[in-house]
PDB file of C-alpha atoms in Angstrom:
ATOM      1  CA  UNK A   1      20.539  20.512  -7.919  1.00 61.00           C
ATOM      2  CA  UNK A   2      17.221  22.070  -8.279  1.00 80.00           C
ATOM      3  CA  UNK A   3      16.846  25.608  -9.700  1.00 89.00           C
ATOM      4  CA  UNK A   4      15.178  27.709  -7.058  1.00 95.00           C
ATOM      5  CA  UNK A   5      15.076  30.919  -8.982  1.00 92.00           C
ATOM      6  CA  UNK A   6      11.414  31.283  -8.710  1.00 92.00           C
ATOM      7  CA  UNK A   7      11.861  31.494  -5.000  1.00 97.00           C
ATOM      8  CA  UNK A   8      14.986  33.655  -4.995  1.00 97.00           C
ATOM      9  CA  UNK A   9      13.118  36.174  -7.300  1.00 96.00           C
ATOM     10  CA  UNK A  10      10.721  37.088  -4.495  1.00 98.00           C
ATOM     11  CA  UNK A  11      12.852  36.261  -1.622  1.00 98.00           C
ATOM     12  CA  UNK A  12      16.342  37.550  -2.425  1.00 97.00           C
ATOM     13  CA  UNK A  13      17.541  37.713   1.239  1.00 97.00           C
ATOM     14  CA  UNK A  14      17.435  34.063   1.982  1.00 98.00           C
ATOM     15  CA  UNK A  15      20.536  32.604   3.757  1.00 98.00           C
ATOM     16  CA  UNK A  16      22.632  29.732   2.485  1.00 97.00           C
ATOM     17  CA  UNK A  17      21.082  27.061   4.669  1.00 98.00           C
ATOM     18  CA  UNK A  18      17.496  28.409   3.248  1.00 98.00           C
ATOM     19  CA  UNK A  19      18.766  27.992  -0.088  1.00 97.00           C
ATOM     20  CA  UNK A  20      20.195  24.559   0.400  1.00 97.00           C
ATOM     21  CA  UNK A  21      16.960  23.296   1.875  1.00 98.00           C
ATOM     22  CA  UNK A  22      14.669  24.794  -0.769  1.00 98.00           C
ATOM     23  CA  UNK A  23      17.157  23.101  -3.527  1.00 97.00           C
ATOM     24  CA  UNK A  24      16.808  19.615  -1.596  1.00 97.00           C
ATOM     25  CA  UNK A  25      13.101  20.149  -1.346  1.00 96.00           C
ATOM     26  CA  UNK A  26      12.102  18.819  -4.977  1.00 94.00           C
ATOM     27  CA  UNK A  27      14.442  15.655  -4.927  1.00 93.00           C
ATOM     28  CA  UNK A  28      12.873  14.697  -1.725  1.00 94.00           C
ATOM     29  CA  UNK A  29       9.260  15.165  -3.174  1.00 93.00           C
ATOM     30  CA  UNK A  30      10.309  13.294  -6.330  1.00 91.00           C
ATOM     31  CA  UNK A  31      11.595  10.293  -4.324  1.00 91.00           C
ATOM     32  CA  UNK A  32       8.776  10.022  -1.957  1.00 90.00           C
ATOM     33  CA  UNK A  33       6.022  10.735  -4.669  1.00 83.00           C
ATOM     34  CA  UNK A  34       7.171   7.660  -6.411  1.00 81.00           C
ATOM     35  CA  UNK A  35       5.936   5.705  -3.354  1.00 83.00           C
ATOM     36  CA  UNK A  36       3.128   7.864  -2.114  1.00 80.00           C
ATOM     37  CA  UNK A  37       1.392  10.327  -4.411  1.00 80.00           C
ATOM     38  CA  UNK A  38       1.114  13.623  -2.649  1.00 83.00           C
ATOM     39  CA  UNK A  39       1.469  15.895  -5.697  1.00 84.00           C
ATOM     40  CA  UNK A  40       0.446  15.206  -9.125  1.00 81.00           C
ATOM     41  CA  UNK A  41       3.248  14.045 -11.197  1.00 78.00           C
ATOM     42  CA  UNK A  42       2.265  16.121 -14.222  1.00 78.00           C
ATOM     43  CA  UNK A  43       2.676  19.138 -11.622  1.00 81.00           C
ATOM     44  CA  UNK A  44       6.182  18.016 -10.538  1.00 86.00           C
ATOM     45  CA  UNK A  45       7.685  20.269 -13.379  1.00 86.00           C
ATOM     46  CA  UNK A  46       6.118  23.377 -11.681  1.00 92.00           C
ATOM     47  CA  UNK A  47       6.968  22.121  -8.281  1.00 94.00           C
ATOM     48  CA  UNK A  48       8.668  25.423  -7.163  1.00 95.00           C
ATOM     49  CA  UNK A  49       6.020  27.728  -8.606  1.00 95.00           C
ATOM     50  CA  UNK A  50       2.735  25.786  -7.933  1.00 95.00           C
ATOM     51  CA  UNK A  51       3.532  24.460  -4.627  1.00 96.00           C
ATOM     52  CA  UNK A  52       6.550  26.109  -2.863  1.00 97.00           C
ATOM     53  CA  UNK A  53       6.089  29.816  -4.080  1.00 98.00           C
ATOM     54  CA  UNK A  54       2.145  29.521  -3.706  1.00 98.00           C
ATOM     55  CA  UNK A  55       2.769  28.450  -0.038  1.00 98.00           C
ATOM     56  CA  UNK A  56       5.156  31.377   0.496  1.00 98.00           C
ATOM     57  CA  UNK A  57       2.528  33.869  -0.671  1.00 98.00           C
ATOM     58  CA  UNK A  58       1.494  33.785   3.005  1.00 98.00           C
ATOM     59  CA  UNK A  59       5.036  35.145   3.943  1.00 98.00           C
ATOM     60  CA  UNK A  60       4.353  38.215   1.789  1.00 98.00           C
ATOM     61  CA  UNK A  61       1.082  38.584   3.579  1.00 98.00           C
ATOM     62  CA  UNK A  62       2.518  38.064   7.011  1.00 98.00           C
ATOM     63  CA  UNK A  63       6.053  37.778   8.561  1.00 98.00           C
ATOM     64  CA  UNK A  64       5.485  35.530  11.382  1.00 98.00           C
ATOM     65  CA  UNK A  65       7.478  36.762  14.679  1.00 98.00           C
ATOM     66  CA  UNK A  66       9.889  34.371  16.314  1.00 98.00           C
ATOM     67  CA  UNK A  67       8.217  32.118  18.737  1.00 98.00           C
ATOM     68  CA  UNK A  68       4.913  32.146  16.943  1.00 98.00           C
ATOM     69  CA  UNK A  69       3.008  28.948  16.935  1.00 98.00           C
ATOM     70  CA  UNK A  70       1.172  27.976  13.584  1.00 98.00           C
ATOM     71  CA  UNK A  71      -1.121  25.048  12.620  1.00 98.00           C
ATOM     72  CA  UNK A  72      -1.319  23.831   9.006  1.00 98.00           C
ATOM     73  CA  UNK A  73      -4.490  21.782   8.636  1.00 97.00           C
ATOM     74  CA  UNK A  74      -5.101  19.280   5.742  1.00 95.00           C
ATOM     75  CA  UNK A  75      -1.478  19.748   5.100  1.00 96.00           C
ATOM     76  CA  UNK A  76      -1.373  17.064   2.407  1.00 93.00           C
ATOM     77  CA  UNK A  77       2.300  16.514   1.504  1.00 92.00           C
ATOM     78  CA  UNK A  78       3.224  19.556   3.862  1.00 96.00           C
ATOM     79  CA  UNK A  79       1.819  22.540   1.956  1.00 97.00           C
ATOM     80  CA  UNK A  80       2.012  25.598   2.937  1.00 98.00           C
ATOM     81  CA  UNK A  81       3.672  24.444   6.195  1.00 98.00           C
ATOM     82  CA  UNK A  82       6.890  22.970   5.018  1.00 98.00           C
ATOM     83  CA  UNK A  83       8.103  25.724   2.817  1.00 98.00           C
ATOM     84  CA  UNK A  84       7.010  28.523   5.471  1.00 98.00           C
ATOM     85  CA  UNK A  85       9.052  26.424   8.183  1.00 98.00           C
ATOM     86  CA  UNK A  86      12.184  26.843   5.902  1.00 98.00           C
ATOM     87  CA  UNK A  87      11.668  30.503   5.675  1.00 98.00           C
ATOM     88  CA  UNK A  88      10.749  31.043   9.368  1.00 98.00           C
ATOM     89  CA  UNK A  89      13.081  28.720  11.433  1.00 98.00           C
ATOM     90  CA  UNK A  90      12.151  30.464  14.757  1.00 98.00           C
ATOM     91  CA  UNK A  91       8.470  29.719  14.161  1.00 98.00           C
ATOM     92  CA  UNK A  92       6.933  26.249  15.496  1.00 98.00           C
ATOM     93  CA  UNK A  93       4.740  24.644  12.809  1.00 98.00           C
ATOM     94  CA  UNK A  94       2.182  21.860  13.575  1.00 98.00           C
ATOM     95  CA  UNK A  95       1.099  19.999  10.398  1.00 98.00           C
ATOM     96  CA  UNK A  96      -1.867  17.759  10.431  1.00 97.00           C
ATOM     97  CA  UNK A  97      -3.629  15.692   8.070  1.00 96.00           C
ATOM     98  CA  UNK A  98      -6.175  12.817   8.389  1.00 95.00           C
ATOM     99  CA  UNK A  99      -4.326  10.677   5.799  1.00 94.00           C
ATOM    100  CA  UNK A 100      -1.108   8.945   7.452  1.00 94.00           C
ATOM    101  CA  UNK A 101       0.603   8.184   4.247  1.00 94.00           C
ATOM    102  CA  UNK A 102       0.705  12.012   3.579  1.00 94.00           C
ATOM    103  CA  UNK A 103       1.909  12.608   7.289  1.00 96.00           C
ATOM    104  CA  UNK A 104       4.617  10.048   6.756  1.00 95.00           C
ATOM    105  CA  UNK A 105       5.934  12.052   3.668  1.00 95.00           C
ATOM    106  CA  UNK A 106       5.753  15.210   5.679  1.00 96.00           C
ATOM    107  CA  UNK A 107       7.681  13.734   8.684  1.00 97.00           C
ATOM    108  CA  UNK A 108      10.355  12.253   6.300  1.00 96.00           C
ATOM    109  CA  UNK A 109      10.824  15.632   4.481  1.00 97.00           C
ATOM    110  CA  UNK A 110      11.062  17.530   7.740  1.00 98.00           C
ATOM    111  CA  UNK A 111      13.763  14.982   9.169  1.00 98.00           C
ATOM    112  CA  UNK A 112      15.788  15.006   6.024  1.00 97.00           C
ATOM    113  CA  UNK A 113      15.943  18.696   6.086  1.00 98.00           C
ATOM    114  CA  UNK A 114      16.507  18.802   9.869  1.00 98.00           C
ATOM    115  CA  UNK A 115      13.580  20.963  10.401  1.00 98.00           C
ATOM    116  CA  UNK A 116      13.369  20.946  14.066  1.00 98.00           C
ATOM    117  CA  UNK A 117      10.439  23.526  14.099  1.00 98.00           C
ATOM    118  CA  UNK A 118       8.163  21.009  12.239  1.00 98.00           C
ATOM    119  CA  UNK A 119       5.860  18.612  14.159  1.00 98.00           C
ATOM    120  CA  UNK A 120       3.438  16.379  12.130  1.00 98.00           C
ATOM    121  CA  UNK A 121       0.534  14.213  13.182  1.00 97.00           C
ATOM    122  CA  UNK A 122      -2.241  12.308  11.812  1.00 97.00           C
ATOM    123  CA  UNK A 123      -5.690  13.416  12.814  1.00 96.00           C
ATOM    124  CA  UNK A 124      -8.329  16.050  12.402  1.00 94.00           C
ATOM    125  CA  UNK A 125      -8.203  19.719  13.242  1.00 92.00           C
ATOM    126  CA  UNK A 126     -11.228  19.358  15.505  1.00 91.00           C
ATOM    127  CA  UNK A 127      -9.717  16.884  17.628  1.00 93.00           C
ATOM    128  CA  UNK A 128      -6.586  19.005  18.418  1.00 95.00           C
ATOM    129  CA  UNK A 129      -6.318  20.343  21.942  1.00 94.00           C
ATOM    130  CA  UNK A 130      -3.746  22.829  21.678  1.00 96.00           C
ATOM    131  CA  UNK A 131      -4.316  26.506  20.793  1.00 97.00           C
ATOM    132  CA  UNK A 132      -2.297  28.423  18.006  1.00 98.00           C
ATOM    133  CA  UNK A 133      -1.590  32.103  16.916  1.00 98.00           C
ATOM    134  CA  UNK A 134      -2.410  31.267  13.424  1.00 98.00           C
ATOM    135  CA  UNK A 135      -4.090  28.380  11.537  1.00 98.00           C
ATOM    136  CA  UNK A 136      -3.230  27.906   7.917  1.00 98.00           C
ATOM    137  CA  UNK A 137      -4.741  25.932   5.045  1.00 97.00           C
ATOM    138  CA  UNK A 138      -4.430  25.523   1.313  1.00 95.00           C
ATOM    139  CA  UNK A 139      -7.559  24.525  -0.581  1.00 82.00           C
ATOM    140  CA  UNK A 140      -8.912  22.148   1.981  1.00 87.00           C
ATOM    141  CA  UNK A 141     -12.481  23.028   2.810  1.00 90.00           C
ATOM    142  CA  UNK A 142     -15.122  25.852   2.238  1.00 92.00           C
ATOM    143  CA  UNK A 143     -14.549  28.635   4.584  1.00 93.00           C
ATOM    144  CA  UNK A 144     -17.522  28.372   6.856  1.00 92.00           C
ATOM    145  CA  UNK A 145     -16.530  24.537   7.431  1.00 93.00           C
ATOM    146  CA  UNK A 146     -13.007  25.677   8.097  1.00 93.00           C
ATOM    147  CA  UNK A 147     -14.186  28.292  10.634  1.00 92.00           C
ATOM    148  CA  UNK A 148     -16.017  25.416  12.343  1.00 92.00           C
ATOM    149  CA  UNK A 149     -13.149  23.154  12.519  1.00 93.00           C
ATOM    150  CA  UNK A 150     -10.836  25.705  14.302  1.00 93.00           C
ATOM    151  CA  UNK A 151     -13.399  27.088  16.521  1.00 91.00           C
ATOM    152  CA  UNK A 152     -11.553  27.563  19.925  1.00 93.00           C
ATOM    153  CA  UNK A 153      -7.931  26.706  18.449  1.00 96.00           C
ATOM    154  CA  UNK A 154      -6.870  30.337  18.014  1.00 97.00           C
ATOM    155  CA  UNK A 155      -5.469  32.259  20.929  1.00 97.00           C
ATOM    156  CA  UNK A 156      -7.023  35.604  21.227  1.00 93.00           C
ATOM    157  CA  UNK A 157      -3.961  37.340  22.548  1.00 93.00           C
ATOM    158  CA  UNK A 158      -1.348  37.689  19.919  1.00 95.00           C
ATOM    159  CA  UNK A 159       2.089  39.461  19.549  1.00 97.00           C
ATOM    160  CA  UNK A 160       2.404  39.542  15.758  1.00 98.00           C
ATOM    161  CA  UNK A 161       1.759  42.745  13.740  1.00 96.00           C
ATOM    162  CA  UNK A 162      -1.785  41.571  12.873  1.00 96.00           C
ATOM    163  CA  UNK A 163      -4.303  39.773  15.153  1.00 98.00           C
ATOM    164  CA  UNK A 164      -4.079  36.011  15.322  1.00 98.00           C
ATOM    165  CA  UNK A 165      -6.639  34.265  13.008  1.00 98.00           C
ATOM    166  CA  UNK A 166      -6.838  31.872  10.002  1.00 97.00           C
ATOM    167  CA  UNK A 167      -4.997  32.367   6.757  1.00 98.00           C
ATOM    168  CA  UNK A 168      -6.263  30.221   3.842  1.00 97.00           C
ATOM    169  CA  UNK A 169      -4.876  29.918   0.448  1.00 98.00           C
ATOM    170  CA  UNK A 170      -7.839  29.834  -2.000  1.00 97.00           C
ATOM    171  CA  UNK A 171      -8.683  29.908  -5.786  1.00 94.00           C
ATOM    172  CA  UNK A 172     -11.277  30.870  -8.112  1.00 91.00           C
ATOM    173  CA  UNK A 173     -14.574  32.656  -7.645  1.00 93.00           C
ATOM    174  CA  UNK A 174     -15.229  32.923  -3.597  1.00 94.00           C
ATOM    175  CA  UNK A 175     -18.464  35.170  -3.858  1.00 94.00           C
ATOM    176  CA  UNK A 176     -20.795  32.303  -2.756  1.00 94.00           C
ATOM    177  CA  UNK A 177     -18.376  30.640  -0.293  1.00 94.00           C
ATOM    178  CA  UNK A 178     -17.687  33.908   1.475  1.00 95.00           C
ATOM    179  CA  UNK A 179     -21.185  35.353   1.520  1.00 94.00           C
ATOM    180  CA  UNK A 180     -22.068  36.797   5.023  1.00 92.00           C
ATOM    181  CA  UNK A 181     -18.365  36.985   6.019  1.00 92.00           C
ATOM    182  CA  UNK A 182     -17.309  40.229   3.892  1.00 88.00           C
ATOM    183  CA  UNK A 183     -17.056  42.569   6.770  1.00 91.00           C
ATOM    184  CA  UNK A 184     -15.043  39.951   8.933  1.00 92.00           C
ATOM    185  CA  UNK A 185     -12.457  38.955   6.515  1.00 96.00           C
ATOM    186  CA  UNK A 186      -9.655  40.347   4.101  1.00 97.00           C
ATOM    187  CA  UNK A 187      -9.250  38.978   0.625  1.00 97.00           C
ATOM    188  CA  UNK A 188      -5.891  39.552  -0.937  1.00 97.00           C
ATOM    189  CA  UNK A 189      -4.859  38.637  -4.647  1.00 98.00           C
ATOM    190  CA  UNK A 190      -1.671  36.665  -4.764  1.00 98.00           C
ATOM    191  CA  UNK A 191      -0.986  38.198  -7.994  1.00 98.00           C
ATOM    192  CA  UNK A 192      -0.222  41.442  -6.210  1.00 98.00           C
ATOM    193  CA  UNK A 193       2.689  39.626  -4.843  1.00 98.00           C
ATOM    194  CA  UNK A 194       3.726  37.264  -7.869  1.00 98.00           C
ATOM    195  CA  UNK A 195       3.394  37.989 -11.586  1.00 97.00           C
ATOM    196  CA  UNK A 196       3.216  34.395 -12.982  1.00 97.00           C
ATOM    197  CA  UNK A 197      -0.140  33.742 -14.681  1.00 97.00           C
ATOM    198  CA  UNK A 198      -0.823  30.704 -12.415  1.00 96.00           C
ATOM    199  CA  UNK A 199      -1.462  33.173  -9.508  1.00 98.00           C
ATOM    200  CA  UNK A 200      -4.078  35.252 -11.436  1.00 97.00           C
ATOM    201  CA  UNK A 201      -6.962  33.507  -9.771  1.00 96.00           C
ATOM    202  CA  UNK A 202      -5.112  32.646  -6.352  1.00 98.00           C
ATOM    203  CA  UNK A 203      -6.393  34.547  -3.271  1.00 97.00           C
ATOM    204  CA  UNK A 204      -5.407  34.778   0.512  1.00 98.00           C
ATOM    205  CA  UNK A 205      -8.385  34.875   2.772  1.00 97.00           C
ATOM    206  CA  UNK A 206      -7.441  36.227   6.314  1.00 98.00           C
ATOM    207  CA  UNK A 207     -10.147  36.059   9.145  1.00 97.00           C
ATOM    208  CA  UNK A 208      -8.878  37.484  12.404  1.00 96.00           C
ATOM    209  CA  UNK A 209     -10.013  35.479  15.608  1.00 89.00           C
TER     210      UNK A 209
END
């Protein structure tokens, strides 16, 4: 069984089903990654820190209320959507990516874990007709491009403790990328949640709708 201590360190109140699903996660990705490369093989040793815990930084920023509807665009192999769906079983997650092979992995992983709150689809965010409370993304596109993609996809009326909007996991120096948006966004250092060196340059960018 996989060691999920990096997750338990920061999320000590996981129930047994959540722990079991997080433990299964790595084996599932190892299995599928051999056929369809969604995670760099050299990164697999740091799977829980670099992929799962990084995704769960969003859960430190906001605790989604039950019945929230969340879209993860450019989900790749299912990050941040799959780890968050394990943590928030009463929240609906819609994971989308333009590459069909990646969505196959997401679907197989969600089915194996019996995550009934996950729906995955091949496509582009701009083509989605539904609206959501929040749109998530991890290192998919520059922020201005992201804003264009999700224009009209976020409901204005929300019921979470912060307004509906975009929550993006980013890295590095964002000065140029966020120029002109400074007054309309909030940037949080992931290192304020997690102490591992990997997170020193990681950030959450939140833009209310």
